[in-house]
Amino acid sequence: MSIATVFEIALAAVVLGLAIWTIAVPDTYSATVGFIAYGLLVALIWVRLDAVDVALTEAAIGGGLGGVVLLGAAARLRDTEAMTTEAPSLIVRLSAAILSASIAAALAVAILLLPDPAPTLAPEVVSNSGATGMANPVTNVLMAFRGMDTMLEKVVLLLAIVGVWSLASDQAWGGRPGLRHQADPNGVLAFLARLLPPAGIVVGIYILWTGADHPGGAFQGGAVLASMWLLVIMAGLADTPPVRSRWLRLILVSGPGLFLVVGLGGLCFGPAFLAYPVAFAKPLILGIEVAMLLTIATTLGLLLAGAPERSAE
Amino acid sequence: MSVVRDIITVAGVSAGVFFFFAGTVGLLRFPDTLTRLHALSKADNLGLGFVVLGLLPQTGGLRDGLKLISIWMFVLLAGASVSQLIARTARQSGSGK
């Protein structure tokens, strides 16, 4: 058995153990911390499967920003948790276990019943990759061959932010999300928030740019930019923008909007919705990705900041 | 030459693993927040430093090497700052035991 195999078996065992621990542990905070560690280890599994694009997204969203959202939720739930100490009844727990086990069994059967070799579109994707002028097959699939899915995904992000904003009280509607953060202006956090963003912004833009030919892209770069923005907000160097702000809403719709415009252009002047003219495929896709980078970074930052809680003044 | 490079890699990564192991033992065994942070910073600073040092001979060129070193620098910066913040919060809330 090679070292790599031993490592993979150990990794799988630790991930399964963490998953069980996350479910079994009684308090929300510990479960959240377990889930964050689980997300980071699952990112390692994606790396072992040579799916570096997925690994980047899993580490940034599953381990990073998703973890922070859950930590915030756990902190808010802490007051109510003390009151709900009684465990669910045996029947509820038993039916939940049976439901989970049958879903797992159905998935296992589906995988085991796959014909060998499994049906795949991968060779077709690789043979058509020259059509867009980009070498990264994942970007080709996301932006060109299955562009519709990616566009709808960005619309879902818009719906998510509308959902979060809808939780605001009537007085705070249109105001600034979250509390005003106060930090020592000469403290460590303010120092980090001044030092890190210039480098972080370069890294975020680099991840977007390199996504054309290597693993990377708007989602991963946007997550880096969002974390830089949140760092500055948490250090008290900037405030969250009021959600009624016109430019903020413009940025939020710019990514899906540009995608839609380019898609309709393909319908009017080309063969189909979202069909890029071959000569302009690369610049068009990069243009959409730049707009999406801004939209994703702003959306992720605002999702973490939460519902408006203060008036804009 | 490739044997020399491999030896440097094995030595560097092994030293890194040792410091990560020591840091984890400290995290599990040390009695309070401040000493546990102290153990963790060993893993961040020295452990990752040795792993990066060990991986440097395996990189394809200067660009990849600089990327590895900058990852280490970013982790140092973030780790040191966050440890400081955790330590300050622990001391202020009186849970530093």
Coordinates of C-alpha atoms in Angstrom, one line a residue:
Chain A
M1 CA 0.0 0.0 0.0
S2 CA 1.5 3.3 -1.0
I3 CA 1.8 6.3 1.3
A4 CA -0.8 8.2 -0.7
T5 CA -3.4 5.4 -0.2
V6 CA -2.7 5.3 3.6
F7 CA -3.1 9.1 3.6
E8 CA -6.4 8.9 1.7
I9 CA -7.8 6.2 4.0
A10 CA -6.9 8.2 7.1
L11 CA -8.4 11.4 5.5
A12 CA -11.7 9.6 4.7
A13 CA -11.8 8.1 8.2
V14 CA -11.2 11.5 9.9
V15 CA -13.9 13.2 7.6
L16 CA -16.4 10.5 8.5
G17 CA -15.5 10.8 12.2
L18 CA -15.9 14.6 12.1
A19 CA -19.3 14.2 10.3
I20 CA -20.6 11.8 13.0
W21 CA -19.2 14.1 15.8
T22 CA -20.9 17.2 14.2
I23 CA -24.3 15.3 14.3
A24 CA -23.8 13.7 17.8
V25 CA -22.4 16.7 19.7
P26 CA -25.2 18.3 21.7
D27 CA -24.4 22.1 21.6
T28 CA -24.6 24.2 18.5
Y29 CA -21.3 25.9 18.9
S30 CA -19.3 22.7 18.9
A31 CA -21.2 21.3 16.0
T32 CA -20.4 24.5 14.0
V33 CA -16.7 24.3 14.8
G34 CA -16.8 20.6 13.8
F35 CA -18.6 21.5 10.5
I36 CA -15.9 24.1 9.6
A37 CA -13.1 21.6 10.1
Y38 CA -15.2 19.1 8.1
G39 CA -15.5 21.6 5.2
L40 CA -11.7 22.2 5.2
L41 CA -11.0 18.4 5.1
V42 CA -13.5 17.9 2.4
A43 CA -11.6 20.5 0.4
L44 CA -8.5 18.3 0.8
I45 CA -10.5 15.3 -0.6
W46 CA -11.4 17.4 -3.7
V47 CA -7.7 18.1 -4.1
R48 CA -6.9 14.4 -4.0
L49 CA -9.6 13.9 -6.6
D50 CA -7.8 16.4 -8.9
A51 CA -10.9 18.8 -8.7
V52 CA -8.9 21.8 -7.6
D53 CA -11.6 24.3 -8.7
V54 CA -14.1 22.5 -6.4
A55 CA -11.5 22.4 -3.6
L56 CA -11.0 26.1 -3.8
T57 CA -14.7 26.8 -3.7
E58 CA -15.2 24.3 -0.8
A59 CA -12.4 25.9 1.2
A60 CA -13.6 29.4 0.6
I61 CA -17.4 28.9 0.9
G62 CA -17.9 25.7 2.9
G63 CA -15.0 26.1 5.3
G64 CA -14.6 29.9 5.3
L65 CA -17.6 32.1 4.7
G66 CA -20.2 29.4 5.4
G67 CA -18.5 28.7 8.7
V68 CA -18.7 32.3 9.7
V69 CA -22.4 32.5 8.8
L70 CA -23.0 29.4 11.0
L71 CA -20.9 30.8 13.9
G72 CA -23.0 34.0 13.8
A73 CA -26.2 31.9 13.8
A74 CA -24.9 29.8 16.7
A75 CA -24.1 32.9 18.7
R76 CA -27.7 34.2 18.2
L77 CA -29.2 30.8 19.1
R78 CA -27.2 30.6 22.4
D79 CA -29.8 32.3 24.4
T80 CA -32.7 30.1 23.3
E81 CA -30.6 26.9 23.5
A82 CA -30.8 26.7 27.3
M83 CA -34.6 26.5 27.2
T84 CA -34.8 23.6 24.7
T85 CA -32.9 21.0 26.7
E86 CA -35.4 18.1 26.1
A87 CA -34.3 15.7 23.4
P88 CA -36.6 14.7 20.5
S89 CA -38.6 11.6 21.2
L90 CA -37.4 8.1 20.3
I91 CA -39.8 7.8 17.3
V92 CA -38.6 11.1 15.8
R93 CA -34.9 10.1 16.2
L94 CA -35.6 6.6 14.8
S95 CA -37.5 7.9 11.7
A96 CA -34.7 10.5 11.1
A97 CA -32.1 7.7 11.3
I98 CA -34.2 5.4 8.9
L99 CA -34.7 8.3 6.4
S100 CA -30.9 9.2 6.4
A101 CA -29.9 5.5 6.1
S102 CA -32.3 4.9 3.2
I103 CA -31.1 8.0 1.3
A104 CA -27.5 6.9 1.8
A105 CA -28.4 3.4 0.6
A106 CA -30.2 4.8 -2.5
L107 CA -27.2 6.9 -3.3
A108 CA -24.9 3.9 -2.9
V109 CA -27.1 1.7 -5.1
A110 CA -27.2 4.4 -7.8
I111 CA -23.4 4.7 -7.8
L112 CA -22.9 0.9 -7.8
L113 CA -25.4 0.4 -10.7
L114 CA -23.5 2.9 -13.0
P115 CA -22.4 1.2 -16.2
D116 CA -18.6 0.7 -16.6
P117 CA -17.3 3.0 -18.1
A118 CA -19.7 5.6 -16.6
P119 CA -21.4 7.9 -19.1
T120 CA -19.3 11.1 -19.4
L121 CA -19.2 14.3 -21.4
A122 CA -15.6 15.0 -20.4
P123 CA -14.0 14.0 -23.8
E124 CA -16.5 16.2 -25.7
V125 CA -15.7 19.1 -23.3
V126 CA -12.0 18.7 -23.8
S127 CA -12.2 18.4 -27.6
N128 CA -14.3 21.6 -27.8
S129 CA -12.2 23.7 -25.4
G130 CA -10.6 25.6 -28.2
A131 CA -14.0 27.2 -29.1
T132 CA -13.9 29.7 -26.2
G133 CA -10.1 30.4 -26.2
M134 CA -9.8 29.4 -22.6
A135 CA -7.8 26.4 -21.3
N136 CA -9.6 25.7 -18.0
P137 CA -12.3 23.1 -18.8
V138 CA -14.2 24.0 -15.6
T139 CA -14.5 27.6 -16.7
N140 CA -15.6 26.4 -20.2
V141 CA -18.3 24.3 -18.7
L142 CA -19.5 27.0 -16.3
M143 CA -19.4 29.9 -18.6
A144 CA -20.1 28.5 -22.1
F145 CA -21.3 24.9 -22.3
R146 CA -23.7 25.2 -19.3
G147 CA -23.8 29.0 -19.0
M148 CA -27.5 28.9 -18.2
D149 CA -26.9 27.1 -14.9
T150 CA -24.3 29.6 -13.9
M151 CA -26.5 32.5 -14.8
L152 CA -29.4 31.1 -12.7
E153 CA -26.9 30.5 -9.8
K154 CA -26.2 34.2 -9.7
V155 CA -29.9 35.0 -9.7
V156 CA -30.2 32.6 -6.7
L157 CA -27.5 34.7 -4.9
L158 CA -29.7 37.8 -5.5
L159 CA -32.7 36.0 -4.1
A160 CA -30.7 35.0 -1.0
I161 CA -29.7 38.6 -0.3
V162 CA -33.4 39.7 -0.8
G163 CA -34.4 37.0 1.7
V164 CA -31.8 38.2 4.3
W165 CA -32.9 41.8 3.9
S166 CA -36.5 40.8 4.3
L167 CA -35.8 39.9 7.9
A168 CA -35.2 43.6 8.8
S169 CA -37.7 45.4 11.0
D170 CA -39.8 48.2 9.5
Q171 CA -37.7 50.9 11.2
A172 CA -34.4 49.5 10.0
W173 CA -35.6 48.9 6.4
G174 CA -33.1 50.3 3.9
G175 CA -30.5 50.9 6.7
R176 CA -27.1 49.5 7.5
P177 CA -26.7 45.8 8.2
G178 CA -25.2 44.5 11.4
L179 CA -23.8 46.4 14.4
R180 CA -21.3 49.3 14.1
H181 CA -18.0 47.6 14.9
Q182 CA -15.6 49.4 17.3
A183 CA -12.0 48.4 17.4
D184 CA -8.9 49.9 18.9
P185 CA -7.5 52.1 16.1
N186 CA -4.0 51.2 17.1
G187 CA -4.9 47.6 17.8
V188 CA -3.9 44.4 16.0
L189 CA -7.2 44.0 14.1
A190 CA -7.0 47.6 12.7
F191 CA -3.3 46.9 11.8
L192 CA -4.3 43.7 10.0
A193 CA -7.2 45.4 8.2
R194 CA -4.8 48.0 6.9
L195 CA -2.0 45.6 5.9
L196 CA -3.9 42.6 4.4
P197 CA -6.5 44.1 2.0
P198 CA -4.0 45.5 -0.6
A199 CA -2.4 42.0 -0.9
G200 CA -5.8 40.3 -0.6
I201 CA -7.4 42.3 -3.4
V202 CA -4.5 41.5 -5.7
V203 CA -4.8 37.8 -4.8
G204 CA -8.6 37.9 -5.5
I205 CA -8.2 39.5 -8.9
Y206 CA -5.4 37.1 -9.7
I207 CA -7.6 34.1 -8.9
L208 CA -10.3 35.5 -11.2
W209 CA -7.8 36.2 -14.0
T210 CA -6.0 32.8 -13.8
G211 CA -9.4 31.1 -13.9
A212 CA -9.4 31.4 -17.7
D213 CA -6.6 28.8 -18.0
H214 CA -6.0 27.3 -14.5
P215 CA -8.1 26.5 -11.5
G216 CA -9.8 29.7 -10.2
G217 CA -12.6 31.9 -11.1
A218 CA -15.1 34.6 -10.0
F219 CA -16.6 32.6 -7.0
Q220 CA -13.2 31.9 -5.4
G221 CA -11.8 35.4 -6.1
G222 CA -15.1 36.9 -4.9
A223 CA -14.8 35.0 -1.6
V224 CA -11.3 36.4 -1.1
L225 CA -12.5 40.0 -1.9
A226 CA -15.5 39.6 0.4
S227 CA -13.3 38.5 3.3
M228 CA -11.1 41.5 2.8
W229 CA -14.1 43.8 2.9
L230 CA -15.5 42.2 6.0
L231 CA -12.1 42.5 7.7
V232 CA -12.1 46.3 7.1
I233 CA -15.7 46.5 8.4
M234 CA -14.9 44.4 11.5
A235 CA -11.9 46.5 12.3
G236 CA -14.2 49.6 12.4
L237 CA -12.3 51.2 9.5
A238 CA -15.5 51.3 7.3
D239 CA -19.2 50.8 7.9
T240 CA -21.5 48.5 6.1
P241 CA -23.3 50.4 3.4
P242 CA -27.0 51.2 3.8
V243 CA -29.0 48.6 1.7
R244 CA -31.1 51.4 0.1
S245 CA -27.9 52.7 -1.6
R246 CA -28.3 53.0 -5.3
W247 CA -24.7 52.0 -6.2
L248 CA -24.8 49.0 -4.0
R249 CA -27.9 47.6 -5.7
L250 CA -26.3 48.4 -9.1
I251 CA -23.3 46.2 -8.2
L252 CA -25.6 43.5 -7.0
V253 CA -27.5 43.2 -10.3
S254 CA -24.5 44.0 -12.5
G255 CA -23.2 40.4 -12.7
P256 CA -26.5 38.6 -13.5
G257 CA -27.6 41.6 -15.6
L258 CA -24.6 41.6 -17.9
F259 CA -24.9 37.8 -18.2
L260 CA -28.5 38.2 -19.2
V261 CA -27.7 41.0 -21.7
V262 CA -25.0 38.9 -23.3
G263 CA -27.3 35.9 -23.4
L264 CA -30.1 37.9 -25.1
G265 CA -27.5 39.2 -27.5
G266 CA -26.8 35.6 -28.5
L267 CA -30.5 35.1 -29.0
C268 CA -30.9 38.3 -31.2
F269 CA -27.7 38.1 -33.2
G270 CA -26.6 34.5 -32.9
P271 CA -28.0 31.0 -33.0
A272 CA -29.3 30.7 -29.4
F273 CA -29.6 32.2 -25.9
L274 CA -26.1 32.5 -24.3
A275 CA -24.4 31.6 -27.6
Y276 CA -21.2 33.7 -27.7
P277 CA -19.8 34.8 -31.1
V278 CA -16.7 32.7 -31.5
A279 CA -14.4 35.7 -32.1
F280 CA -15.5 37.5 -29.0
A281 CA -16.0 34.4 -26.7
K282 CA -13.1 35.1 -24.4
P283 CA -13.5 38.8 -23.9
L284 CA -17.2 38.5 -23.4
I285 CA -16.8 35.7 -20.8
L286 CA -14.0 37.6 -19.0
G287 CA -16.2 40.7 -18.9
I288 CA -19.1 38.7 -17.4
E289 CA -16.6 37.2 -14.9
V290 CA -15.3 40.6 -13.8
A291 CA -18.9 41.9 -13.2
M292 CA -19.7 38.6 -11.4
L293 CA -16.6 39.0 -9.2
L294 CA -17.9 42.3 -7.9
T295 CA -21.5 41.0 -7.5
I296 CA -20.3 37.8 -5.7
A297 CA -17.9 39.7 -3.4
T298 CA -20.6 42.2 -2.4
T299 CA -23.3 39.5 -2.1
L300 CA -21.2 37.3 0.2
G301 CA -20.1 40.2 2.3
L302 CA -23.7 41.4 2.7
L303 CA -25.0 37.8 3.5
L304 CA -22.5 37.7 6.3
A305 CA -23.4 41.2 7.5
G306 CA -27.0 40.1 7.9
A307 CA -30.3 42.0 7.9
P308 CA -30.4 45.8 8.2
E309 CA -30.5 46.7 11.9
R310 CA -29.8 50.5 12.0
S311 CA -31.1 53.4 10.1
A312 CA -28.7 54.8 7.5
E313 CA -27.9 58.0 9.4
Chain B
M1 CA 20.8 16.3 -7.8
S2 CA 17.3 15.1 -7.5
V3 CA 18.3 12.8 -4.6
V4 CA 19.7 15.8 -2.7
R5 CA 16.4 17.7 -3.4
D6 CA 14.4 14.8 -2.2
I7 CA 16.4 14.5 1.0
I8 CA 15.9 18.2 1.7
T9 CA 12.2 17.7 1.2
V10 CA 11.9 14.7 3.4
A11 CA 13.9 16.4 6.2
G12 CA 12.0 19.7 5.9
V13 CA 8.5 18.2 5.8
S14 CA 9.4 15.8 8.7
A15 CA 10.6 18.7 10.8
G16 CA 7.4 20.5 10.0
V17 CA 5.3 17.5 10.9
F18 CA 7.2 17.3 14.2
F19 CA 6.2 20.9 15.1
F20 CA 2.6 20.4 14.0
F21 CA 2.5 17.2 16.2
A22 CA 4.0 19.1 19.2
G23 CA 1.5 22.0 18.7
T24 CA -1.4 19.6 18.6
V25 CA -0.2 17.7 21.7
G26 CA 0.1 21.1 23.4
L27 CA -3.4 22.1 22.2
L28 CA -4.9 19.0 23.7
R29 CA -2.8 18.8 27.0
F30 CA -2.0 22.4 28.0
P31 CA -4.2 23.8 30.8
D32 CA -5.4 27.3 29.7
T33 CA -6.1 29.4 26.7
L34 CA -2.9 31.3 26.7
T35 CA -0.6 28.3 26.8
R36 CA -2.7 26.5 24.2
L37 CA -2.3 29.5 21.9
H38 CA 1.5 29.4 22.6
A39 CA 1.5 25.7 21.5
L40 CA -0.5 26.5 18.3
S41 CA 1.8 29.3 17.2
K42 CA 4.7 26.7 17.1
A43 CA 2.7 24.7 14.5
D44 CA 1.9 27.9 12.5
N45 CA 5.3 29.5 12.5
L46 CA 7.9 26.8 12.6
G47 CA 5.9 23.8 11.3
L48 CA 4.5 25.5 8.2
G49 CA 7.9 27.2 7.7
F50 CA 9.7 23.8 7.6
V51 CA 7.0 22.3 5.3
V52 CA 7.4 25.2 2.9
L53 CA 11.2 25.0 3.1
G54 CA 11.0 21.3 2.4
L55 CA 8.7 21.9 -0.6
L56 CA 10.8 24.6 -2.2
P57 CA 13.3 22.3 -4.0
Q58 CA 10.3 20.5 -5.6
T59 CA 8.8 23.7 -7.2
G60 CA 8.9 24.2 -11.0
G61 CA 10.4 27.6 -10.9
L62 CA 10.9 30.9 -9.0
R63 CA 7.2 31.9 -9.4
D64 CA 5.9 28.8 -7.6
G65 CA 8.6 29.2 -4.9
L66 CA 7.6 32.8 -4.3
K67 CA 3.9 31.7 -4.1
L68 CA 4.8 29.1 -1.4
I69 CA 6.8 31.6 0.6
S70 CA 4.0 34.3 0.4
I71 CA 1.5 31.7 1.6
W72 CA 3.7 31.1 4.7
M73 CA 4.0 34.9 5.2
F74 CA 0.2 35.3 5.0
V75 CA -0.4 32.5 7.5
L76 CA 2.2 34.0 9.9
L77 CA 0.5 37.4 9.6
A78 CA -3.0 36.1 10.1
G79 CA -2.0 33.5 12.8
A80 CA -0.1 36.0 14.9
S81 CA -2.9 38.6 14.7
V82 CA -5.7 36.2 15.4
S83 CA -3.8 34.6 18.4
Q84 CA -3.3 38.1 19.8
L85 CA -7.0 38.8 19.5
I86 CA -8.0 35.5 21.1
A87 CA -5.5 36.1 23.9
R88 CA -6.8 39.6 24.5
T89 CA -10.5 38.4 24.6
A90 CA -9.6 35.5 26.9
R91 CA -7.8 37.8 29.3
Q92 CA -10.6 40.5 29.3
S93 CA -13.4 37.9 29.8
G94 CA -11.4 36.3 32.6
S95 CA -11.6 32.8 30.9
G96 CA -7.8 32.7 30.5
K97 CA -7.5 29.6 32.6

